[in-house]
Tab-separated table of C-alpha atoms in Angstrom:
chain	number	residue	atom	x	y	z
A	1	MET	CA	-12.939	-14.425	1.539
A	2	SER	CA	-15.019	-11.563	2.918
A	3	SER	CA	-12.498	-10.703	5.737
A	4	LYS	CA	-9.665	-8.183	4.651
A	5	ARG	CA	-7.899	-8.966	7.930
A	6	THR	CA	-7.773	-12.788	7.055
A	7	LEU	CA	-6.361	-12.144	3.564
A	8	ILE	CA	-3.824	-9.557	4.745
A	9	PHE	CA	-2.757	-11.999	7.753
A	10	LEU	CA	-2.438	-14.931	5.054
A	11	LEU	CA	-0.361	-12.506	2.863
A	12	VAL	CA	-2.872	-13.183	-0.036
A	13	GLU	CA	-2.381	-10.507	-2.628
A	14	SER	CA	-3.990	-12.207	-5.657
A	15	VAL	CA	-7.461	-13.715	-5.708
A	16	PHE	CA	-9.130	-15.719	-8.594
A	17	VAL	CA	-13.150	-15.583	-8.018
A	18	PHE	CA	-15.786	-17.390	-9.850
A	19	GLY	CA	-19.302	-15.868	-10.096
A	20	LEU	CA	-18.408	-12.441	-8.728
A	21	ASP	CA	-21.897	-10.698	-8.978
A	22	ALA	CA	-23.092	-13.481	-11.150
A	23	PHE	CA	-25.618	-16.251	-10.631
A	24	GLY	CA	-26.974	-14.478	-7.592
A	25	GLU	CA	-23.853	-15.241	-5.589
A	26	PRO	CA	-22.652	-12.865	-2.866
A	27	ARG	CA	-20.032	-10.176	-3.535
A	28	PRO	CA	-17.175	-10.404	-1.193
A	29	LYS	CA	-16.633	-7.584	1.262
A	30	TYR	CA	-12.883	-7.217	0.278
A	31	ILE	CA	-11.103	-8.019	-2.919
A	32	PRO	CA	-7.273	-7.410	-3.223
A	33	PRO	CA	-5.992	-5.276	-5.976
A	34	THR	CA	-5.030	-8.287	-8.276
A	35	TYR	CA	-7.988	-10.378	-8.986
A	36	LEU	CA	-9.551	-12.434	-11.909
A	37	ASN	CA	-13.459	-12.992	-12.029
A	38	ILE	CA	-14.492	-15.733	-14.229
A	39	ASN	CA	-18.332	-15.898	-14.578
A	40	ILE	CA	-19.196	-19.676	-14.891
A	41	SER	CA	-22.015	-21.609	-13.306
A	42	ASP	CA	-21.294	-24.809	-11.471
A	43	GLU	CA	-23.181	-26.729	-14.127
A	44	PRO	CA	-21.760	-29.874	-15.905
A	45	GLU	CA	-22.246	-28.333	-19.330
A	46	ALA	CA	-20.566	-25.104	-18.221
A	47	PRO	CA	-17.378	-24.573	-20.527
A	48	LEU	CA	-14.576	-24.653	-17.972
A	49	SER	CA	-12.021	-25.837	-20.525
A	50	ASN	CA	-12.623	-22.496	-22.485
A	51	HIS	CA	-11.177	-20.405	-19.527
A	52	LEU	CA	-8.382	-22.736	-18.118
A	53	GLN	CA	-5.499	-21.139	-19.844
A	54	LYS	CA	-6.533	-17.766	-18.637
A	55	CYS	CA	-6.944	-19.148	-15.187
A	56	PHE	CA	-3.462	-20.784	-15.280
A	57	ASP	CA	-1.882	-17.499	-16.671
A	58	PHE	CA	-3.335	-15.651	-13.882
A	59	ILE	CA	-2.143	-18.176	-11.163
A	60	ASP	CA	1.343	-18.332	-12.746
A	61	LYS	CA	1.525	-14.574	-12.842
A	62	ALA	CA	0.404	-13.955	-9.277
A	63	ARG	CA	2.727	-16.904	-7.921
A	64	GLN	CA	5.649	-15.242	-9.647
A	65	ALA	CA	4.811	-11.772	-8.093
A	66	ASN	CA	4.005	-12.870	-4.680
A	67	GLY	CA	3.571	-16.358	-4.249
A	68	ARG	CA	-0.013	-16.647	-2.654
A	69	VAL	CA	-3.225	-17.108	-4.517
A	70	LEU	CA	-6.599	-17.708	-3.311
A	71	VAL	CA	-8.859	-19.648	-5.747
A	72	HIS	CA	-12.403	-19.023	-4.486
A	73	CYS	CA	-16.027	-19.985	-5.384
A	74	VAL	CA	-19.322	-20.153	-3.192
A	75	ALA	CA	-18.495	-23.518	-1.750
A	76	GLY	CA	-14.860	-24.180	-2.608
A	77	VAL	CA	-15.786	-27.607	-3.943
A	78	SER	CA	-16.374	-27.792	-7.700
A	79	ARG	CA	-15.263	-24.593	-9.728
A	80	SER	CA	-12.381	-23.560	-7.745
A	81	GLY	CA	-11.649	-27.239	-7.085
A	82	ALA	CA	-11.458	-27.943	-10.607
A	83	VAL	CA	-8.984	-25.076	-11.633
A	84	VAL	CA	-6.558	-26.007	-8.827
A	85	VAL	CA	-6.883	-29.687	-10.021
A	86	GLY	CA	-6.181	-28.525	-13.488
A	87	TYR	CA	-3.381	-26.277	-12.539
A	88	SER	CA	-1.820	-29.163	-10.511
A	89	MET	CA	-2.202	-31.478	-13.500
A	90	LYS	CA	-0.288	-28.831	-15.780
A	91	GLU	CA	2.484	-27.883	-13.247
A	92	GLN	CA	3.102	-31.301	-11.809
A	93	GLY	CA	2.380	-33.398	-14.838
A	94	LEU	CA	-0.190	-35.357	-13.016
A	95	SER	CA	-3.226	-37.469	-14.322
A	96	TYR	CA	-6.659	-36.140	-13.275
A	97	GLU	CA	-6.990	-38.887	-10.505
A	98	ARG	CA	-3.463	-37.926	-9.129
A	99	ALA	CA	-4.057	-34.365	-9.179
A	100	LEU	CA	-7.511	-34.669	-7.407
A	101	ALA	CA	-5.787	-36.688	-4.669
A	102	PHE	CA	-2.981	-34.291	-4.303
A	103	VAL	CA	-5.464	-31.420	-3.851
A	104	ARG	CA	-7.782	-33.229	-1.680
A	105	LYS	CA	-4.650	-33.628	0.827
A	106	SER	CA	-5.123	-29.908	1.403
A	107	ARG	CA	-9.014	-29.568	1.026
A	108	SER	CA	-10.908	-32.859	1.307
A	109	SER	CA	-14.173	-31.550	0.019
A	110	VAL	CA	-12.869	-30.752	-3.546
A	111	CYS	CA	-15.144	-32.516	-6.035
A	112	PRO	CA	-15.424	-31.105	-9.481
A	113	ASN	CA	-18.814	-31.858	-10.977
A	114	GLU	CA	-19.018	-34.530	-13.829
A	115	GLY	CA	-18.857	-31.946	-16.698
A	116	PHE	CA	-15.601	-30.426	-15.061
A	117	LYS	CA	-14.221	-33.852	-14.472
A	118	ALA	CA	-14.720	-34.859	-18.010
A	119	GLN	CA	-13.086	-31.706	-19.318
A	120	LEU	CA	-10.217	-32.090	-17.215
A	121	GLU	CA	-9.854	-35.635	-18.367
A	122	ASN	CA	-9.890	-34.270	-21.938
A	123	PHE	CA	-7.200	-31.727	-21.000
A	124	ASP	CA	-5.083	-34.334	-19.639
A	125	PHE	CA	-5.580	-36.529	-22.858
A	126	GLN	CA	-4.579	-33.487	-24.897
A	127	ARG	CA	-1.522	-32.751	-22.854
A	128	GLN	CA	-0.289	-36.231	-23.399
A	129	ASN	CA	-0.737	-36.351	-27.332
């Protein structure tokens, strides 16, 4: 995410970032004007579910405005992956496993940590009841 040229080439105008200036993670060199930063560690006990609605609202608003959103964390595996999986669950009505498989078609390394997985499974349960 550090390349302004790359983001402009990809027409990315909205960025969702985990851990900007937190947890010793590097600050990107360029951040588009529309961004959301959530300071949450990639630990199983981290309260991802407390932030899901805010994440989903940001993604919805950004997609309505320009259609392209980059969801970013240091490795692009657990935190950002969990939010994209959760968003796919919400938008497409998928179970956790089906949403994970869907997201992995685009990024095979996505693997939310066990705590995030449990929180997303609980999110799925609450949606259905």
